[in-house]
Coordinates of C-alpha atoms and ligand atoms in Angstrom, one line a residue:
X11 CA 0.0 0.0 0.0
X12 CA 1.5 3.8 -0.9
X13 CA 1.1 6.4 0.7
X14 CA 0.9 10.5 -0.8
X15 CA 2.6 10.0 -3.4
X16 CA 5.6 7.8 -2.0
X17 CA 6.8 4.3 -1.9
X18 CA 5.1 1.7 -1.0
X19 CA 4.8 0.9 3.0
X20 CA 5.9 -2.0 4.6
X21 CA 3.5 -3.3 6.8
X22 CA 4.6 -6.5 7.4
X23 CA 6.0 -8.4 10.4
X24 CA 9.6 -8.5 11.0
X25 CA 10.7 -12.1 12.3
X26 CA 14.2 -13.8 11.8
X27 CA 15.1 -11.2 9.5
X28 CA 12.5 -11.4 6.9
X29 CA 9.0 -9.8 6.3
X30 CA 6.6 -12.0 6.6
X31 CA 2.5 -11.6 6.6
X32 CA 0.7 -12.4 10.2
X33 CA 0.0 -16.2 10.9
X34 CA -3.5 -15.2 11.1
X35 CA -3.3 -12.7 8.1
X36 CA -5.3 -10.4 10.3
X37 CA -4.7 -6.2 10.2
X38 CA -5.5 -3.5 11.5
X39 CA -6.0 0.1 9.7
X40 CA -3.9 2.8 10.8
X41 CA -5.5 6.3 10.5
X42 CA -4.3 9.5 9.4
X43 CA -5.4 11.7 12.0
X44 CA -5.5 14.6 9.8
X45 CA -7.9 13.4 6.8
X46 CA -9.2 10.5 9.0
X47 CA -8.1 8.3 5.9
X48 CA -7.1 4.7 6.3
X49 CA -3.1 5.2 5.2
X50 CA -1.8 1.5 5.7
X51 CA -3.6 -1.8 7.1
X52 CA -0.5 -3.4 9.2
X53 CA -0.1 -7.3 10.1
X54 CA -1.1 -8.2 13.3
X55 CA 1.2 -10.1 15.3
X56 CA -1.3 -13.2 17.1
X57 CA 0.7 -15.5 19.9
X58 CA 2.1 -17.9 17.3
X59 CA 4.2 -14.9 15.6
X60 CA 5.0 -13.8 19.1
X61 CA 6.1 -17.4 19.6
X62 CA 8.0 -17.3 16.3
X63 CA 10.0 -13.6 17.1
X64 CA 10.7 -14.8 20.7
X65 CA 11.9 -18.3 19.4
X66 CA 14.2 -16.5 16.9
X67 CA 15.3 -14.3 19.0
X68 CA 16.4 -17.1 21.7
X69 CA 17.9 -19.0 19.0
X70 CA 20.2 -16.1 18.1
X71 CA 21.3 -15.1 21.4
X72 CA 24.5 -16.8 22.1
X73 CA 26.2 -15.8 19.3
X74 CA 24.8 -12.0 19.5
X75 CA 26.2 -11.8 23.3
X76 CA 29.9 -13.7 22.3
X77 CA 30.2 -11.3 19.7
X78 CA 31.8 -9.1 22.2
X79 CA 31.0 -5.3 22.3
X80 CA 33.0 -3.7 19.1
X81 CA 31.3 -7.1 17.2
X82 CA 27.9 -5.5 17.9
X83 CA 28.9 -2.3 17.9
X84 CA 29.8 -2.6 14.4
X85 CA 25.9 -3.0 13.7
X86 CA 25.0 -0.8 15.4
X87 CA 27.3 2.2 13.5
X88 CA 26.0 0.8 10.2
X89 CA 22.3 1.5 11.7
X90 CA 23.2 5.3 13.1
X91 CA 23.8 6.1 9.1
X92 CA 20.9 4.3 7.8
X93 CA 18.9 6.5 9.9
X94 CA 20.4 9.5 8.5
X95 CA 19.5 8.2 5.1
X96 CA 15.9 8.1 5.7
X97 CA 15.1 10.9 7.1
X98 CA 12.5 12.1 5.0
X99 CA 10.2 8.6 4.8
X100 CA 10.6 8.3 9.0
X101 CA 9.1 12.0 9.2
X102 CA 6.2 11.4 6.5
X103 CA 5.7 8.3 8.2
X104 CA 5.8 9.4 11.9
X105 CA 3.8 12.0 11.1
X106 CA 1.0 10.3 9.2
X107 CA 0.6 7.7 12.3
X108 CA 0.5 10.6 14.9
X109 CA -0.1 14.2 13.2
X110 CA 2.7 15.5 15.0
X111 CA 3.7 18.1 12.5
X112 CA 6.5 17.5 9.9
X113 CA 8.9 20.3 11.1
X114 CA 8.9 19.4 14.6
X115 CA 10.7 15.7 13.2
X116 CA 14.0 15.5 14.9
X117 CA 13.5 11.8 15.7
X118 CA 15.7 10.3 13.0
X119 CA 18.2 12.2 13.8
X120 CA 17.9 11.9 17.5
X121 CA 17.9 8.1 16.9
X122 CA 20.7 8.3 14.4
X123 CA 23.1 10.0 17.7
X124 CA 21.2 7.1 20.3
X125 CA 22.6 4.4 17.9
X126 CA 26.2 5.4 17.4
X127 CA 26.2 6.2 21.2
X128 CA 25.4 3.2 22.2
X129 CA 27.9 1.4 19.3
X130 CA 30.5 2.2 22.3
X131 CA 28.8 2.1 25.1
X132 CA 29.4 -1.9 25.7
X133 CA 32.5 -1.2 27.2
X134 CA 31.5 0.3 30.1
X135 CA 29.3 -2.4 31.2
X136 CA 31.5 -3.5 34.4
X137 CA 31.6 -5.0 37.1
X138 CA 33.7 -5.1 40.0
X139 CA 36.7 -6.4 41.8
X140 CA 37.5 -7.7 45.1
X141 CA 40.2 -9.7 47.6
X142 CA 38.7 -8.3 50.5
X143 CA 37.7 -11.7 51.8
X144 CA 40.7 -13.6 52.6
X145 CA 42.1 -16.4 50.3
X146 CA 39.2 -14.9 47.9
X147 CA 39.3 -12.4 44.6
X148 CA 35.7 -12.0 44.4
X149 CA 34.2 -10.5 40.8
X150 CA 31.1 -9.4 39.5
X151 CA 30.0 -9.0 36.0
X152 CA 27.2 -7.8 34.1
X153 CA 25.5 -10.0 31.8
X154 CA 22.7 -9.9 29.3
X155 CA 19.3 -11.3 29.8
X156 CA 18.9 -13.2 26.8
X157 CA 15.5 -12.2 24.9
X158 CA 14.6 -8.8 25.8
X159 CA 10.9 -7.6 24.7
X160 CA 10.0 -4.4 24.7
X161 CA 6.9 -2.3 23.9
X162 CA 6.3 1.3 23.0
X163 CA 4.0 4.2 22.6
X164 CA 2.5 6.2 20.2
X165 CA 3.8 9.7 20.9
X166 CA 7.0 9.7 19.7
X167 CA 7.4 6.0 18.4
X168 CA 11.0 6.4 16.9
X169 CA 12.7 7.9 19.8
X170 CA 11.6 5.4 22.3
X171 CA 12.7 2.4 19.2
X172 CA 15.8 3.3 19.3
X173 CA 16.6 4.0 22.8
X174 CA 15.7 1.1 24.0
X175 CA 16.8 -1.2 21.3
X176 CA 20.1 0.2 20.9
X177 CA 20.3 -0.5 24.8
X178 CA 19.5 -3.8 25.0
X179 CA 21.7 -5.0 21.8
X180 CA 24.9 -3.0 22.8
X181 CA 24.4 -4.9 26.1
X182 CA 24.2 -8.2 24.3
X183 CA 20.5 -8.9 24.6
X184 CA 18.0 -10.4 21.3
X185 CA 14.9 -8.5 21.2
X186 CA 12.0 -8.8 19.8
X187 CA 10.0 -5.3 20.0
X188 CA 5.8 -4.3 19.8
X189 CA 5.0 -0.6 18.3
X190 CA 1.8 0.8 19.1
X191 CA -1.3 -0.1 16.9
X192 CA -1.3 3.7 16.6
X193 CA 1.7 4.2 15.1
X194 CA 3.5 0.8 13.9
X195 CA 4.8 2.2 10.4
X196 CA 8.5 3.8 11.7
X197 CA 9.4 0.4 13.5
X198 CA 8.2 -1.0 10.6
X199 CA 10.4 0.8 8.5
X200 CA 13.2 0.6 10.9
X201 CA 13.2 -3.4 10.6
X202 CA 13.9 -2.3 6.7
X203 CA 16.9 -0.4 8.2
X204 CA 18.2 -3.1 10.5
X205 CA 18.2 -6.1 7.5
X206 CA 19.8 -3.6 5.2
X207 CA 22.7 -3.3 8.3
X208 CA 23.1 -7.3 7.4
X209 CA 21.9 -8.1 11.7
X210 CA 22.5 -11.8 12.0
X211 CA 18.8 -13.5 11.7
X212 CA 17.1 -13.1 14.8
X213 CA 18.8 -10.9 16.7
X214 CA 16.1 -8.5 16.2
X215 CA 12.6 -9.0 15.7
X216 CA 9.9 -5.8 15.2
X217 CA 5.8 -6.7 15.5
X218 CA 2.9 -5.2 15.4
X219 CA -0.5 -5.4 16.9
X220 CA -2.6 -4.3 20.0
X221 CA -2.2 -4.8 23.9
X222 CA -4.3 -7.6 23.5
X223 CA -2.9 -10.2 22.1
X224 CA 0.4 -9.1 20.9
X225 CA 1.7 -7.0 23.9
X226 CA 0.1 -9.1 26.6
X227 CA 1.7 -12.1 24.5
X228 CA 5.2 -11.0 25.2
X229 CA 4.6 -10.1 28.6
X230 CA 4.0 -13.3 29.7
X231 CA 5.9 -15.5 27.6
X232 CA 8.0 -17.8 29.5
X233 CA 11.4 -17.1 27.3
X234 CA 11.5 -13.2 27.4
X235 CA 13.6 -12.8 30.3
X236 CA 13.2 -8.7 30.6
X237 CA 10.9 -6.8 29.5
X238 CA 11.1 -2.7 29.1
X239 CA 7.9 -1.0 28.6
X240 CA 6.3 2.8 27.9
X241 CA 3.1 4.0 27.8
X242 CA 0.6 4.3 30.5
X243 CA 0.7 3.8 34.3
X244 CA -2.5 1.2 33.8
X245 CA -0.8 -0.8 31.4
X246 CA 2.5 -0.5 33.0
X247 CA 0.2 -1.9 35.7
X248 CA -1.1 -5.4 34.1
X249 CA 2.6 -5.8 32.3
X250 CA 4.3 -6.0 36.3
X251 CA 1.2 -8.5 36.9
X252 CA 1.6 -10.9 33.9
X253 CA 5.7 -10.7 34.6
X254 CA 4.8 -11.9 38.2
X255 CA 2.1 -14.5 36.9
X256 CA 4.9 -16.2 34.3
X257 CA 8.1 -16.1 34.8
X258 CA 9.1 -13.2 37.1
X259 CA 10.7 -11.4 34.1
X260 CA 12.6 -8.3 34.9
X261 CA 10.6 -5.0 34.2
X262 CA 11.3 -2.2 32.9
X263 CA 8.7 0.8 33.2
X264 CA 8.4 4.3 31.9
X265 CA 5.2 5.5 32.5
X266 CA 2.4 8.8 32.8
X267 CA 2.6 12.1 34.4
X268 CA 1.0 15.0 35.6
X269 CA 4.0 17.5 36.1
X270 CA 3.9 20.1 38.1
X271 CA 5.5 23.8 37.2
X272 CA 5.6 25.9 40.1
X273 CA 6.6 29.7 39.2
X274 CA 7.7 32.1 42.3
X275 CA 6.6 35.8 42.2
X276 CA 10.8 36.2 41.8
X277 CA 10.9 34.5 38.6
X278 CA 11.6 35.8 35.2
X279 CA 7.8 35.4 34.6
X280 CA 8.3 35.7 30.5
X281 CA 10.6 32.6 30.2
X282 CA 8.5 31.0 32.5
X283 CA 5.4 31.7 30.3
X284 CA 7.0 31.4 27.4
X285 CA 8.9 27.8 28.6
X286 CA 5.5 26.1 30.5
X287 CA 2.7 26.9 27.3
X288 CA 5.1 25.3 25.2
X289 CA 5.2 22.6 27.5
X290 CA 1.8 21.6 27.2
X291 CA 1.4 22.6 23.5
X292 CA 3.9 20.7 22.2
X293 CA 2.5 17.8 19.9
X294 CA -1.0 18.9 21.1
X295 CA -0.5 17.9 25.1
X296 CA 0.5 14.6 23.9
X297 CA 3.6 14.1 26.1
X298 CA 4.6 12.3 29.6
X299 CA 6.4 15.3 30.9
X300 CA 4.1 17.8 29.9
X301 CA 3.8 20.4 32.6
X302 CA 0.0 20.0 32.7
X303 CA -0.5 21.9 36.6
X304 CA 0.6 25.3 36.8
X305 CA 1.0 26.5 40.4
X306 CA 1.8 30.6 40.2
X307 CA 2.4 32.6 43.3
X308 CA -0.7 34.9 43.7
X309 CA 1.1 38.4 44.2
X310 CA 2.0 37.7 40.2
X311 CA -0.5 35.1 38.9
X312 CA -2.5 37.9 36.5
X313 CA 1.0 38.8 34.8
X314 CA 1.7 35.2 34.5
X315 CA -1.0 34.5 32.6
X316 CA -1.4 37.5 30.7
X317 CA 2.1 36.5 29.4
X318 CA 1.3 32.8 29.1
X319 CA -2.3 33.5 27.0
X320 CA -0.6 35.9 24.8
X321 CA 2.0 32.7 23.5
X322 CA -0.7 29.9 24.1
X323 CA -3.2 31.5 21.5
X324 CA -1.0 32.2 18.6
X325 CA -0.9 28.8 16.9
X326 CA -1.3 27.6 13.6
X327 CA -3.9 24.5 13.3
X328 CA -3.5 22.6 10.1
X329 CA -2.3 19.3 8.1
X330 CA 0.5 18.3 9.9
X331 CA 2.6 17.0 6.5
X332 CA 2.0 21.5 6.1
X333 CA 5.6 22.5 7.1
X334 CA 3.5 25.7 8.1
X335 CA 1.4 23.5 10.5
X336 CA 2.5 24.6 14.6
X337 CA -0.1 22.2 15.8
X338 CA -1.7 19.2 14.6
X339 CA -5.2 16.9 15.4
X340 CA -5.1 14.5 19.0
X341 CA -4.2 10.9 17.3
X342 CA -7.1 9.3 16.9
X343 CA -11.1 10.0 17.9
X344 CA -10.2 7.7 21.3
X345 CA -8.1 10.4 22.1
X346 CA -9.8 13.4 21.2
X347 CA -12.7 11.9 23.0
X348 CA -11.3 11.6 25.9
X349 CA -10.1 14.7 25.8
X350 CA -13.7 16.0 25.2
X351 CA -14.4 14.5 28.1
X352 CA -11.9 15.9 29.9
X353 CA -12.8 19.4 28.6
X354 CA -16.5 18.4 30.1
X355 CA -15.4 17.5 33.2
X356 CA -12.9 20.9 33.5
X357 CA -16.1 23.3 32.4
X358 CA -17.6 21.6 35.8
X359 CA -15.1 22.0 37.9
X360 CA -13.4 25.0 37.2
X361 CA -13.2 28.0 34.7
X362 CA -12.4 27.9 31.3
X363 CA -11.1 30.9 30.4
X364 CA -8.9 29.8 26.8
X365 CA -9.4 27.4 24.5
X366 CA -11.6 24.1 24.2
X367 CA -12.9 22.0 21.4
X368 CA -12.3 23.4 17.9
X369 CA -15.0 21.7 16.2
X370 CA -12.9 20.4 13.2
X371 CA -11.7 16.6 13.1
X372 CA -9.8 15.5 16.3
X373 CA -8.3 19.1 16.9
X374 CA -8.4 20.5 20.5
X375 CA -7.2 24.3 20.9
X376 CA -4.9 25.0 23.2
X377 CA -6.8 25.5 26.8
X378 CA -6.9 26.6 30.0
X379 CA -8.3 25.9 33.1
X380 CA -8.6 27.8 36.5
X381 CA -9.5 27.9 39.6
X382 CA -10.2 23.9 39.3
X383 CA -10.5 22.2 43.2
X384 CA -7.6 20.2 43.4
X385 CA -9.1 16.9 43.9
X386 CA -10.9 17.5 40.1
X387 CA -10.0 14.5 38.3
X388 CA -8.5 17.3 35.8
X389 CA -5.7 18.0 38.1
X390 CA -5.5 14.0 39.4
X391 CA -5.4 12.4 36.2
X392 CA -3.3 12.3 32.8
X393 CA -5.7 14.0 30.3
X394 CA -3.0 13.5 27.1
X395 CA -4.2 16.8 25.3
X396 CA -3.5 20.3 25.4
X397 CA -5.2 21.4 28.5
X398 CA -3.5 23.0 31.4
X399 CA -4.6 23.9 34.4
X400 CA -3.6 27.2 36.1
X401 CA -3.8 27.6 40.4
X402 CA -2.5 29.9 42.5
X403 CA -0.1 29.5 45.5
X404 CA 0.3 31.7 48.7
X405 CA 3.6 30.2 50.2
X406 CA 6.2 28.2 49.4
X407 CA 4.8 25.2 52.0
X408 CA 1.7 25.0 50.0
X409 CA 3.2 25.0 46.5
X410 CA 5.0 22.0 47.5
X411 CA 2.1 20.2 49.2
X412 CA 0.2 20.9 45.6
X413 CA 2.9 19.9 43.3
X414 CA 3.8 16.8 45.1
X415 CA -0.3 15.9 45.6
X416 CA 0.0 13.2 43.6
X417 CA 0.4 10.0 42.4
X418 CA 2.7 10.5 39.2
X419 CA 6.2 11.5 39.9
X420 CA 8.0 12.4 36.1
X421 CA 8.8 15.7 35.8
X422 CA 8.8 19.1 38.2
X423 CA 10.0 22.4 37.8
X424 CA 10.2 25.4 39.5
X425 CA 10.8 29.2 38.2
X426 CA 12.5 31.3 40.8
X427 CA 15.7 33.3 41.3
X428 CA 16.4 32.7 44.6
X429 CA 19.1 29.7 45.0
X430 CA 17.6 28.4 48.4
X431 CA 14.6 28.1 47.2
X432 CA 15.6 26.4 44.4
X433 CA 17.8 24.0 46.2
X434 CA 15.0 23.2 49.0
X435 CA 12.1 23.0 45.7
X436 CA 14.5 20.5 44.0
X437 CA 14.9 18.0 47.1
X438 CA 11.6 18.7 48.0
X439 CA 9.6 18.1 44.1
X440 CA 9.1 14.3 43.9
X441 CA 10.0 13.5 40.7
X442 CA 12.4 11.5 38.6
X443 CA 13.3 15.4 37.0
X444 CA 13.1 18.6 38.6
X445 CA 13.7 21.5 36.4
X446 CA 14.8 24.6 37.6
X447 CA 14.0 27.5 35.7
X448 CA 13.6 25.5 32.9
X449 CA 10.4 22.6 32.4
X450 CA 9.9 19.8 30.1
X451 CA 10.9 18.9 27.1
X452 CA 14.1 20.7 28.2
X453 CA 16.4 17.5 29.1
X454 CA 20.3 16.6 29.0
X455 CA 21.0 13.4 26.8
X456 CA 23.3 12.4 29.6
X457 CA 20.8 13.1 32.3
X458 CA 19.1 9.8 34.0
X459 CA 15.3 9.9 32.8
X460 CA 12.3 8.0 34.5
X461 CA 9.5 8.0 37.1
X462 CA 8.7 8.3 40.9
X463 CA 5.1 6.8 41.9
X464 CA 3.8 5.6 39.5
X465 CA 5.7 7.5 36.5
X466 CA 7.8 4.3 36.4
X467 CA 10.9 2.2 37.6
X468 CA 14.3 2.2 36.3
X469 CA 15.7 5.0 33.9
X470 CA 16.5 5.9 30.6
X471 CA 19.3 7.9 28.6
X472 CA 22.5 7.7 27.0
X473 CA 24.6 6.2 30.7
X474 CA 21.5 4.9 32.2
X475 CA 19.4 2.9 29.8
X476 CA 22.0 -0.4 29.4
X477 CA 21.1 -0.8 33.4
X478 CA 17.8 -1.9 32.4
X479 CA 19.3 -4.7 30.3
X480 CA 22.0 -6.4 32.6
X481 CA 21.7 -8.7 35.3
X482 CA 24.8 -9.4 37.8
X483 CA 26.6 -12.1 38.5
X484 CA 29.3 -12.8 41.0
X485 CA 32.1 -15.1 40.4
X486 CA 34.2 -16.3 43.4
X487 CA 37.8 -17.5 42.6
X488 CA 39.3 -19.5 45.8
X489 CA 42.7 -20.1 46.0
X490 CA 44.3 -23.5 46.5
X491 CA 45.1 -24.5 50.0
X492 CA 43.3 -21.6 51.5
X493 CA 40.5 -21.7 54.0
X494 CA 38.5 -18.7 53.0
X495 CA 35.5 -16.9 52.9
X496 CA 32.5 -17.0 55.2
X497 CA 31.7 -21.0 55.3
Ligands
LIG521 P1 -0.8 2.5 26.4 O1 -0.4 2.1 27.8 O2 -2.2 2.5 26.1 O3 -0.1 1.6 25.3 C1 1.3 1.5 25.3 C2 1.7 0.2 24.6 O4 1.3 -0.9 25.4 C3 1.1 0.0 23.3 O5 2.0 -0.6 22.4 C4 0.0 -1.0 23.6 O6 -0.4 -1.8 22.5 C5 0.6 -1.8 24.7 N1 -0.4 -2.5 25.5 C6 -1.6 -2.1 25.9 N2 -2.2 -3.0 26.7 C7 -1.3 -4.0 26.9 C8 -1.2 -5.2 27.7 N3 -2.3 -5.6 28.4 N4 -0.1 -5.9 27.7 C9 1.0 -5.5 27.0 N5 1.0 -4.4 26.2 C10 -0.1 -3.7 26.2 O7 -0.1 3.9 26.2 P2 -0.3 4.9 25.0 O8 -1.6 5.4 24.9 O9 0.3 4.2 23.8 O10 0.8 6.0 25.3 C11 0.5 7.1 26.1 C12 1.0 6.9 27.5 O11 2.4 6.6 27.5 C13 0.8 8.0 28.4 O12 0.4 7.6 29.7 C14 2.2 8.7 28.5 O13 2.4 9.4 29.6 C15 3.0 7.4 28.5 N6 4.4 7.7 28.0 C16 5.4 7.7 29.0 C17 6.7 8.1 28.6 C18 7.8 8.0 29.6 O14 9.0 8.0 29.2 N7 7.5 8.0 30.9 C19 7.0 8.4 27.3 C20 5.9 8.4 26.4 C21 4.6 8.1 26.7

């Protein structure tokens, strides 16, 4: 099937390093969220093809792992170009599946820089050393799992790819990965990338399909020994339960938010503005971090959000393949309904005072809440749209207790020019990021990213991310003729 005008798009499975139609031949559409038009129907990935990947990818582990670190890392160089190359299909794709608009596509490149990192970053997998137990050396070394699944998002598909596959491979793990149903058609196109780096058969393994029963497939399978997962705090939710039903798999989770940006009367109120309605704008609210609760200290809360309205409601609506296009439709009518609903349930509780529905396809304007009670479920839950909520604050006490109301944990931030306070607002914010005088997306590649609460376990990034694919094993060496050690 093509596409506007382009080649034609692979929507088969990737399994042993060939494309190969679902056992089942079943698809499923996937939706241009712009048009509403059926772009692609993608193979569907039932538990025999999960069966097959997972089998392939056990079978290919031993030599993938003994292949030693500049072995794969050679790979994994080849793929870093190969990304580079394709550029422009990843960002038609990409944005076809999510309507994030085309010149906010960094992902290939982003992805590109993730690969080559990680071409190196074997080597400093270690362990440690040890003769402090007499007639002992004691070691311990960090070993791959074996088959590591993982399963993604739809928000920004590519990223999330090649973070955590170029992970678990530099670490010496097979993999066999699950896009979204959303958004399957860049890991798709990615396998294309990975057989054209000539990967020895097996080693990795792309499907597609829905939570049920592709992802829930994987997540109990008895021979997937880790498992790394984003998306939602529910679904983060069953995939711990079905690892503790099977086979006590290691997990991996990267989940929702509902960060907080807290902004002092002493800040520099126009970056603030300027910084947190880009936060919640940015491909239309549909982010983790997203700064989705304002708290502004009342003595400068009308300035604030004069400044903040003036940014938030100059935006330009459109196709999101426009280059023109600032802001494109919520993915799909599930999630612009809820949304809508969302909207409904704000127009309750609180004041809308910017924004709302627009009334054309799945767009939402950007919008804004106030005065909304704090146990609203539009301040308690994720709403995944472009919808913030705006309180006020009378000292630093409450700020905190508000911010940290919760139970997500992603991302804080806090706008203030006074260094105590932003020392005591940084241990205090509990979250896997606090940003000081800066908020979400802002983030440092080398910076450990992940969840307190439930925003997740373990972390992500360029010296963090191979943790979630190691296990450790100790290796005692005893001496001959030497009583040692504890028994
Ligand atoms: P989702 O939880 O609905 O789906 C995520 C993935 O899980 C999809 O591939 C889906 O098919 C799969 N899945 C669904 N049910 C499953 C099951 N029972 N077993 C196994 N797999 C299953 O999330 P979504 O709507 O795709 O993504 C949005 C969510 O992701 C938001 O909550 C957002 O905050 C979160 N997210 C978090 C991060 C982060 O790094 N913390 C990044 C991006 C998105």
């Amino acid at each position: 099937m093509a596409a506007k005008g382009s080649e034609p798009i692979e929507t088969r499975l990737f399994i042993n390093n060939e494309f190969r139609e679902s056992s089942s031949k079943k698809t499923f559409d996937v939706v241009y969220p712009y048009t509403q038009e059926v772009i692609a129907q993608v193979h569907e990935a039932d538990v025999n093809d999960v069966n097959d990947a997972v089998a392939a990818a056990r079978a290919a582990f031993p030599a993938w792992r003994d292949l030693g670190v500049d072995g794969r890392g050679a790979y994994l160089r080849k793929v870093s170009e190969l990304f580079i190359d394709a550029n422009d299909e990843l960002a038609r794709l990409e944005t076809l599946c999510t309507g994030r608009p085309i010149s906010q596509f960094i992902d290939a490149k982003l992805s590109s820089d993730t690969w080559r990192s990680f071409a190196d970053a074997g080597w400093n997998v270690q362990g440690t050393a040890s003769t402090h137990t007499p007639g002992l050396l004691s070691l311990t070394v960090k070993e791959p799992y074996g088959v590591a699944a993982m399963i993604i998002p739809w928000n920004f598909p590519l990223i999330m790819f090649s973070m955590k596959m170029a992970a678990a491979l530099a670490a010496g793990n097979t993999v066999v990965l699950k896009s979204s149903e959303k958004a399957p058609l860049t890991s798709i196109a990615a396998a294309k990338l990975i057989q054209k780096a000539g990967f020895p058969p097996g080693v990795v393994n792309i499907i597609a399909g829905h939570g049920n029963p592709t992802g829930a497939a994987l997540a109990e399978h008895m021979d997937v020994r880790c498992i790394s997962f984003t998306g939602s705090s529910l679904t983060g939710q069953k995939i711990q339960a079905a690892a503790a039903k099977s086979n006590m798999k290691h997990v991996h989770t990267e989940l929702g938010g509902k960060s907080p940006a807290v902004v002092f009367e002493d800040a520099d109120l126009e970056s603030a503005a300027a910084q947190t309605q880009f936060s919640i704008r940015f491909n239309s609210g549909q982010v983790c971090v997203a700064n989705s609760r304002i708290y502004v200290q009342e003595s400068v809360a009308e300035k604030f959000k004069a400044l903040f309205r003036e940014q938030f409601e100059q935006y330009a609506l459109g196709d999101p393949l426009d280059p023109a296009t600032q802001q494109g439709p919520q993915i799909d009518v599930l999630q612009y309904k809820r949304v809508q609903e969302y909207l409904g349930v704000g127009e309750k509780d609180g004041e809308l005072t910017v924004g709302g529905d627009a009334k054309d396809g799945y767009f939402v304007k950007p919008t804004i809440f106030e005065k909304v009670p704090e146990d609203s479920r539009v301040m308690r839950e994720e709403i995944f749209g472009p919808v913030v909520a705006i309180n006020t604050f009378k000292t630093e006490e409450e700020a905190i207790q508000k911010a940290n109301d919760t139970e997500f944990g992603l991302y804080a931030s806090v706008f203030t020019k006074d260094l105590d306070r932003a020392i005591r607002l940084s241990k205090a914010l509990e979250a896997g990021t606090v940003g000081v005088n800066c908020t979400s997306p802002t983030n440092a590649k080398d910076a450990a990213f992940g969840g307190y609460k439930m925003s997740g376990t373990g972390r992500e990034g360029l010296l963090y991310s191979i943790d979630n694919f190691v296990q450790t094993k100790s290796i005692i060496i005893k001496a001959a003729g030497n009583s040692a050690g504890l028994f």
